[in-house]
Amino acid sequence: MTQVTARYYDGKTSQQREVVIWAEPGRLRVIGDGVDFSCAIAEVRPSPRVGNTRRHLRFADGSLCETEDNDAVDRIFAGLPSEAPGRLIHLWESRFGYAALALALTAAALWAGITYGIPALAKQVAFSLPPSTEKALGRDALAGLDRVLLSPTRLPAARREKLRALFSRLASGLEGAGDYRLELRSSKRLGANALALPSGVVVLTDQLVRLAHSDDEIAAVLAHEIGHLRHRHALRRLLQDSATVLLVAAVTGDLTSIVSLASALPAMLLQAKYSRDFEREADEFALDTMQRHGIPAESFAAILLRIEQRRGASADVPDYLSTHPATRERAARSRAAR
């Protein structure tokens, strides 16, 4: 029989009384000055053990007992399933090595979730998105870019038609590419650039068209952007940066909520922070496409290096290199594909 010394409070006044709690098979008996009652152990709610703080035993009538004898309380309630979590917490708290291991495991799980879990979930959601939702997202994103970054193209009509025909040839034969289209714009802020938007839209700036020395170089850039479309990189990056919306979409299946992210897409594209893996995937797709169409791989290296030269010293700053493969790396890969 387990005996516990405690202080008793009736729950109606602040008066405390010294009592002794006797643990009998399946029951507790509380005896003290003016106190004598018993009840089933299952009806008593003990507070969880946290370090060596005092424990409270709450009774059905609102009264409670307070004691410092944690070990005795654990013995009394050891058989109750509801106490298992509290005992486990105390076990970890009382052993520093276990606590350190728990912290390390938590940190590792968090790192793995951010590094692998969120990107994998973003990819799954991106490829499960209904076409209507993706079209709405792309439409709203292009409208946002037109408001803040882009202006109408100034290229001659004949040149525009030739570029659209080039884009159509590169996209021909690709499954699901029927809705892919090229949008030509001018942008002093973006300069020589191209962007892939959800729903199959590629934006090409007049500045890049003028920078290119041949249509083969423009084809290399367009093929790269089609690679971003095929892998849904813009949408995946947007989802990765919006973990809350991503988790809601994945858990509830309500993928239409992703349209609300359209307002954030222009800013994300302006920062151009595709991961190295995304850039490599798009580069590999571009090189394969160029090979199929007989376009020299050297054209890709040439336009990449020329764009980098136009950007100047900013291409060598760590923040840029942390999110894009170095130009020389990408150019070397394209030359190796010859």
Coordinates of C-alpha atoms in Angstrom, one line a residue:
M1 CA 0.0 0.0 0.0
T2 CA 1.4 3.4 -1.0
Q3 CA 1.2 6.3 1.4
V4 CA 1.5 10.0 0.3
T5 CA 1.7 13.1 2.5
A6 CA -0.2 16.0 1.0
R7 CA -2.1 19.3 1.5
Y8 CA -5.9 19.2 0.9
Y9 CA -8.0 22.1 -0.5
D10 CA -11.7 21.7 -0.6
G11 CA -12.1 24.0 -3.7
K12 CA -14.4 26.3 -1.8
T13 CA -12.1 28.1 0.6
S14 CA -8.4 28.9 0.7
Q15 CA -7.9 26.8 3.8
Q16 CA -5.4 23.9 3.5
R17 CA -5.3 20.8 5.6
E18 CA -2.5 18.2 6.1
V19 CA -3.7 14.8 4.9
V20 CA -2.4 11.4 4.1
I21 CA -3.4 9.7 0.9
W22 CA -3.6 5.9 1.0
A23 CA -3.5 4.0 -2.2
E24 CA -5.6 0.8 -2.1
P25 CA -6.3 -1.5 -5.0
G26 CA -8.2 0.6 -7.5
R27 CA -9.1 3.3 -4.9
L28 CA -7.6 6.3 -3.0
R29 CA -8.5 7.2 0.6
V30 CA -7.8 10.7 1.9
I31 CA -7.5 11.1 5.7
G32 CA -6.7 14.2 7.7
D33 CA -8.2 16.9 10.0
G34 CA -11.9 16.9 9.2
V35 CA -11.2 15.0 6.0
D36 CA -12.0 11.4 5.3
F37 CA -13.2 10.1 2.0
S38 CA -12.4 7.6 -0.7
C39 CA -12.8 7.4 -4.5
A40 CA -11.9 5.3 -7.5
I41 CA -8.4 6.0 -8.8
A42 CA -9.8 6.4 -12.3
E43 CA -11.9 9.4 -11.2
V44 CA -8.8 11.3 -10.0
R45 CA -6.9 13.6 -12.5
P46 CA -3.2 14.0 -11.6
S47 CA -1.3 16.9 -13.1
P48 CA 1.6 15.8 -15.4
R49 CA 5.1 15.5 -14.0
V50 CA 7.3 18.4 -15.0
G51 CA 10.7 18.2 -13.4
N52 CA 10.3 18.3 -9.6
T53 CA 7.4 20.7 -9.4
R54 CA 4.5 20.0 -7.1
R55 CA 1.8 17.6 -8.3
H56 CA -2.0 18.2 -8.0
L57 CA -4.5 15.5 -7.7
R58 CA -8.0 16.7 -8.6
F59 CA -11.1 15.0 -7.4
A60 CA -14.6 14.9 -9.0
D61 CA -16.1 17.3 -6.4
G62 CA -13.6 20.1 -7.3
S63 CA -11.3 19.5 -4.3
L64 CA -7.6 18.7 -4.8
C65 CA -4.5 17.5 -3.0
E66 CA -1.0 19.0 -3.5
T67 CA 2.2 17.0 -2.9
E68 CA 5.9 17.0 -3.6
D69 CA 6.2 13.2 -3.6
N70 CA 6.3 12.8 -7.4
D71 CA 7.6 9.3 -7.3
A72 CA 4.7 8.1 -5.1
V73 CA 2.2 9.7 -7.4
D74 CA 3.8 8.0 -10.4
R75 CA 3.5 4.6 -8.7
I76 CA -0.1 5.2 -7.8
F77 CA -1.1 6.1 -11.4
A78 CA 1.4 4.0 -13.3
G79 CA -1.3 1.7 -14.7
L80 CA -3.5 4.5 -16.2
P81 CA -3.0 5.0 -20.0
S82 CA -3.6 8.7 -19.6
E83 CA -0.3 9.0 -17.7
A84 CA 1.9 7.5 -20.3
P85 CA 2.7 10.8 -22.1
G86 CA 3.6 12.5 -18.8
R87 CA 6.0 9.7 -17.9
L88 CA 7.7 9.9 -21.2
I89 CA 8.1 13.7 -21.0
H90 CA 9.6 13.3 -17.5
L91 CA 12.0 10.6 -18.8
W92 CA 13.3 12.9 -21.5
E93 CA 13.5 15.8 -19.1
S94 CA 15.4 13.9 -16.4
R95 CA 18.1 12.6 -18.8
F96 CA 20.1 15.4 -20.5
G97 CA 21.5 13.0 -23.1
Y98 CA 18.0 12.0 -24.2
A99 CA 16.9 15.7 -24.3
A100 CA 19.9 16.6 -26.4
L101 CA 19.1 13.7 -28.8
A102 CA 15.5 14.8 -29.0
L103 CA 16.6 18.3 -29.9
A104 CA 19.0 16.9 -32.6
L105 CA 16.3 14.7 -34.0
T106 CA 13.8 17.6 -34.1
A107 CA 16.4 19.8 -35.9
A108 CA 17.1 17.0 -38.4
A109 CA 13.4 16.4 -39.0
L110 CA 12.9 20.2 -39.6
W111 CA 15.8 20.4 -41.9
A112 CA 14.7 17.3 -43.9
G113 CA 11.1 18.7 -44.1
I114 CA 12.3 22.0 -45.5
T115 CA 15.0 20.6 -47.8
Y116 CA 13.1 17.6 -49.1
G117 CA 9.6 17.4 -47.8
I118 CA 8.3 20.9 -48.9
P119 CA 9.8 20.7 -52.4
A120 CA 8.4 17.2 -52.9
L121 CA 5.0 18.3 -51.7
A122 CA 5.1 21.4 -53.9
K123 CA 5.9 19.2 -57.0
Q124 CA 3.0 16.9 -56.2
V125 CA 0.6 19.8 -55.8
A126 CA 1.9 21.6 -58.9
F127 CA 1.4 18.6 -61.2
S128 CA -2.1 18.0 -59.7
L129 CA -3.4 21.5 -60.3
P130 CA -6.5 21.7 -62.5
P131 CA -5.8 23.4 -65.9
S132 CA -8.4 26.0 -65.2
T133 CA -6.7 27.0 -61.9
E134 CA -3.3 27.1 -63.5
K135 CA -4.6 29.3 -66.3
A136 CA -6.2 31.7 -63.9
L137 CA -2.9 31.9 -62.0
G138 CA -0.9 32.6 -65.1
R139 CA -3.4 35.1 -66.4
D140 CA -3.4 37.1 -63.1
A141 CA 0.4 36.8 -62.9
L142 CA 0.9 38.3 -66.4
A143 CA -1.6 41.1 -65.6
G144 CA 0.4 41.9 -62.5
L145 CA 3.7 42.0 -64.5
D146 CA 2.1 44.2 -67.1
R147 CA 1.1 46.7 -64.4
V148 CA 4.5 47.0 -62.8
L149 CA 7.3 45.7 -65.1
L150 CA 6.3 45.3 -68.7
S151 CA 5.2 47.5 -71.5
P152 CA 4.0 46.7 -75.1
T153 CA 6.6 45.3 -77.5
R154 CA 8.1 47.7 -80.1
L155 CA 9.3 44.9 -82.4
P156 CA 8.0 45.1 -86.0
A157 CA 5.0 42.9 -86.8
A158 CA 7.0 40.7 -89.1
R159 CA 9.6 40.1 -86.4
R160 CA 6.9 39.2 -83.9
E161 CA 5.4 36.7 -86.2
K162 CA 8.8 35.1 -86.9
L163 CA 9.5 34.8 -83.2
R164 CA 6.1 33.2 -82.5
A165 CA 6.6 30.7 -85.3
L166 CA 10.0 29.8 -83.8
F167 CA 8.4 29.3 -80.4
S168 CA 5.7 27.1 -81.9
R169 CA 8.3 24.9 -83.6
L170 CA 10.1 24.4 -80.3
A171 CA 7.0 23.4 -78.5
S172 CA 5.5 21.3 -81.2
G173 CA 5.2 17.6 -80.4
L174 CA 5.2 18.1 -76.6
E175 CA 2.4 16.6 -74.7
G176 CA 0.1 19.2 -73.2
A177 CA 1.8 22.1 -75.0
G178 CA -1.2 23.1 -77.1
D179 CA -1.8 26.1 -74.8
Y180 CA 1.8 27.3 -74.7
R181 CA 2.2 30.8 -76.1
L182 CA 4.8 33.5 -76.5
E183 CA 4.1 37.0 -75.1
L184 CA 6.5 39.7 -76.4
R185 CA 7.0 42.7 -74.1
S186 CA 9.5 45.5 -73.5
S187 CA 11.0 46.2 -70.0
K188 CA 13.7 48.5 -69.0
R189 CA 13.7 47.1 -65.5
L190 CA 14.0 43.4 -66.6
G191 CA 16.3 44.2 -69.5
A192 CA 17.4 41.2 -71.6
N193 CA 15.2 38.5 -70.1
A194 CA 12.6 35.8 -70.5
L195 CA 10.1 34.5 -68.0
A196 CA 8.0 31.3 -67.8
L197 CA 4.6 31.7 -66.2
P198 CA 2.1 29.1 -65.0
S199 CA -0.4 28.0 -67.7
G200 CA 2.2 27.9 -70.5
V201 CA 3.1 31.5 -71.0
V202 CA 6.6 32.6 -71.9
V203 CA 7.4 36.3 -71.8
L204 CA 10.3 37.4 -74.0
T205 CA 11.6 41.0 -73.8
D206 CA 12.6 43.1 -76.8
Q207 CA 15.9 43.8 -75.0
L208 CA 16.9 40.1 -75.2
V209 CA 15.8 39.9 -78.9
R210 CA 18.1 42.8 -79.7
L211 CA 21.0 41.3 -77.6
A212 CA 20.9 38.0 -79.5
H213 CA 23.1 37.6 -82.5
S214 CA 21.0 35.0 -84.2
D215 CA 17.6 33.3 -83.9
D216 CA 19.5 30.2 -82.7
E217 CA 20.4 32.1 -79.6
I218 CA 16.8 33.2 -79.1
A219 CA 15.7 29.6 -79.6
A220 CA 18.1 28.4 -76.9
V221 CA 16.5 30.9 -74.4
L222 CA 13.0 29.9 -75.4
A223 CA 13.8 26.2 -75.1
H224 CA 15.1 26.9 -71.6
E225 CA 11.9 28.7 -70.6
I226 CA 9.8 25.9 -72.1
G227 CA 11.8 23.6 -69.8
H228 CA 10.7 25.7 -66.9
L229 CA 7.1 25.2 -68.1
R230 CA 7.4 21.5 -68.5
H231 CA 8.7 21.1 -64.9
R232 CA 6.3 23.7 -63.5
H233 CA 9.2 25.5 -61.8
A234 CA 7.5 28.9 -61.3
L235 CA 4.5 27.2 -59.7
R236 CA 6.6 24.9 -57.5
R237 CA 8.8 27.8 -56.3
L238 CA 5.7 29.8 -55.5
L239 CA 4.3 26.9 -53.5
Q240 CA 7.6 26.3 -51.7
D241 CA 7.6 29.9 -50.6
S242 CA 4.0 29.7 -49.4
A243 CA 4.2 26.6 -47.2
T244 CA 0.8 27.4 -45.4
V245 CA -1.2 27.5 -48.6
L246 CA 0.8 24.4 -49.8
L247 CA -0.1 22.4 -46.8
V248 CA -3.8 23.4 -46.9
A249 CA -4.0 22.5 -50.6
A250 CA -2.3 19.1 -50.0
V251 CA -4.4 18.2 -46.9
T252 CA -7.8 19.4 -48.0
G253 CA -7.5 19.0 -51.8
D254 CA -8.7 22.5 -52.3
L255 CA -6.3 23.5 -55.1
T256 CA -8.3 26.5 -56.1
S257 CA -6.9 28.4 -53.1
I258 CA -3.6 28.6 -54.9
V259 CA -5.0 31.3 -57.2
S260 CA -4.7 33.7 -54.3
L261 CA -0.9 33.5 -54.7
A262 CA -0.9 35.1 -58.1
S263 CA -0.2 38.5 -56.6
A264 CA 3.1 37.2 -55.2
L265 CA 4.3 35.7 -58.5
P266 CA 5.6 38.9 -60.2
A267 CA 7.8 39.7 -57.2
M268 CA 9.1 36.1 -57.1
L269 CA 9.9 36.2 -60.8
L270 CA 11.6 39.6 -60.5
Q271 CA 14.0 38.1 -57.9
A272 CA 14.5 35.2 -60.3
K273 CA 15.5 32.9 -57.5
Y274 CA 15.2 29.5 -59.1
S275 CA 17.2 26.8 -57.4
R276 CA 20.3 25.4 -59.0
D277 CA 18.4 22.1 -59.6
F278 CA 15.6 23.9 -61.4
E279 CA 18.0 25.8 -63.6
R280 CA 19.8 22.5 -64.4
E281 CA 16.6 20.8 -65.3
A282 CA 15.6 23.6 -67.6
D283 CA 19.1 23.7 -69.2
E284 CA 19.0 20.0 -69.9
F285 CA 15.6 20.2 -71.5
A286 CA 16.8 23.2 -73.6
L287 CA 19.9 21.2 -74.8
D288 CA 17.8 18.2 -75.7
T289 CA 15.3 20.3 -77.6
M290 CA 18.0 22.1 -79.5
Q291 CA 19.6 18.8 -80.5
R292 CA 16.2 17.6 -81.9
H293 CA 15.8 20.7 -83.9
G294 CA 19.4 20.9 -85.2
I295 CA 20.3 24.0 -83.3
P296 CA 24.0 24.2 -82.2
A297 CA 24.5 23.9 -78.5
E298 CA 27.1 26.7 -78.7
S299 CA 24.3 29.1 -79.3
F300 CA 23.1 28.5 -75.7
A301 CA 26.6 29.2 -74.3
A302 CA 26.9 32.3 -76.4
I303 CA 23.7 34.0 -75.3
L304 CA 24.3 33.0 -71.6
L305 CA 27.7 34.6 -71.6
R306 CA 26.5 37.7 -73.4
I307 CA 23.6 38.2 -71.0
E308 CA 26.0 37.8 -68.1
Q309 CA 28.4 40.4 -69.6
R310 CA 25.5 42.8 -69.9
R311 CA 24.6 42.4 -66.3
G312 CA 28.2 43.2 -65.4
A313 CA 29.7 42.8 -61.9
S314 CA 26.4 41.8 -60.3
A315 CA 26.8 38.3 -61.7
D316 CA 29.6 37.5 -59.3
V317 CA 27.9 38.5 -56.0
P318 CA 27.2 35.6 -53.6
D319 CA 23.5 36.2 -53.4
Y320 CA 23.1 35.6 -57.2
L321 CA 25.3 32.6 -57.3
S322 CA 23.5 31.1 -54.3
T323 CA 20.3 30.7 -56.4
H324 CA 21.6 30.3 -60.0
P325 CA 24.3 28.1 -61.4
A326 CA 27.4 30.2 -62.3
T327 CA 27.3 31.2 -66.0
R328 CA 30.5 29.5 -66.8
E329 CA 29.2 26.2 -65.4
R330 CA 26.1 26.4 -67.6
A331 CA 28.0 27.5 -70.6
A332 CA 30.5 24.6 -70.1
R333 CA 27.6 22.2 -69.9
S334 CA 26.1 23.4 -73.1
R335 CA 29.4 23.2 -75.0
A336 CA 29.9 19.6 -73.7
A337 CA 26.6 18.7 -75.3
R338 CA 27.9 19.4 -78.8

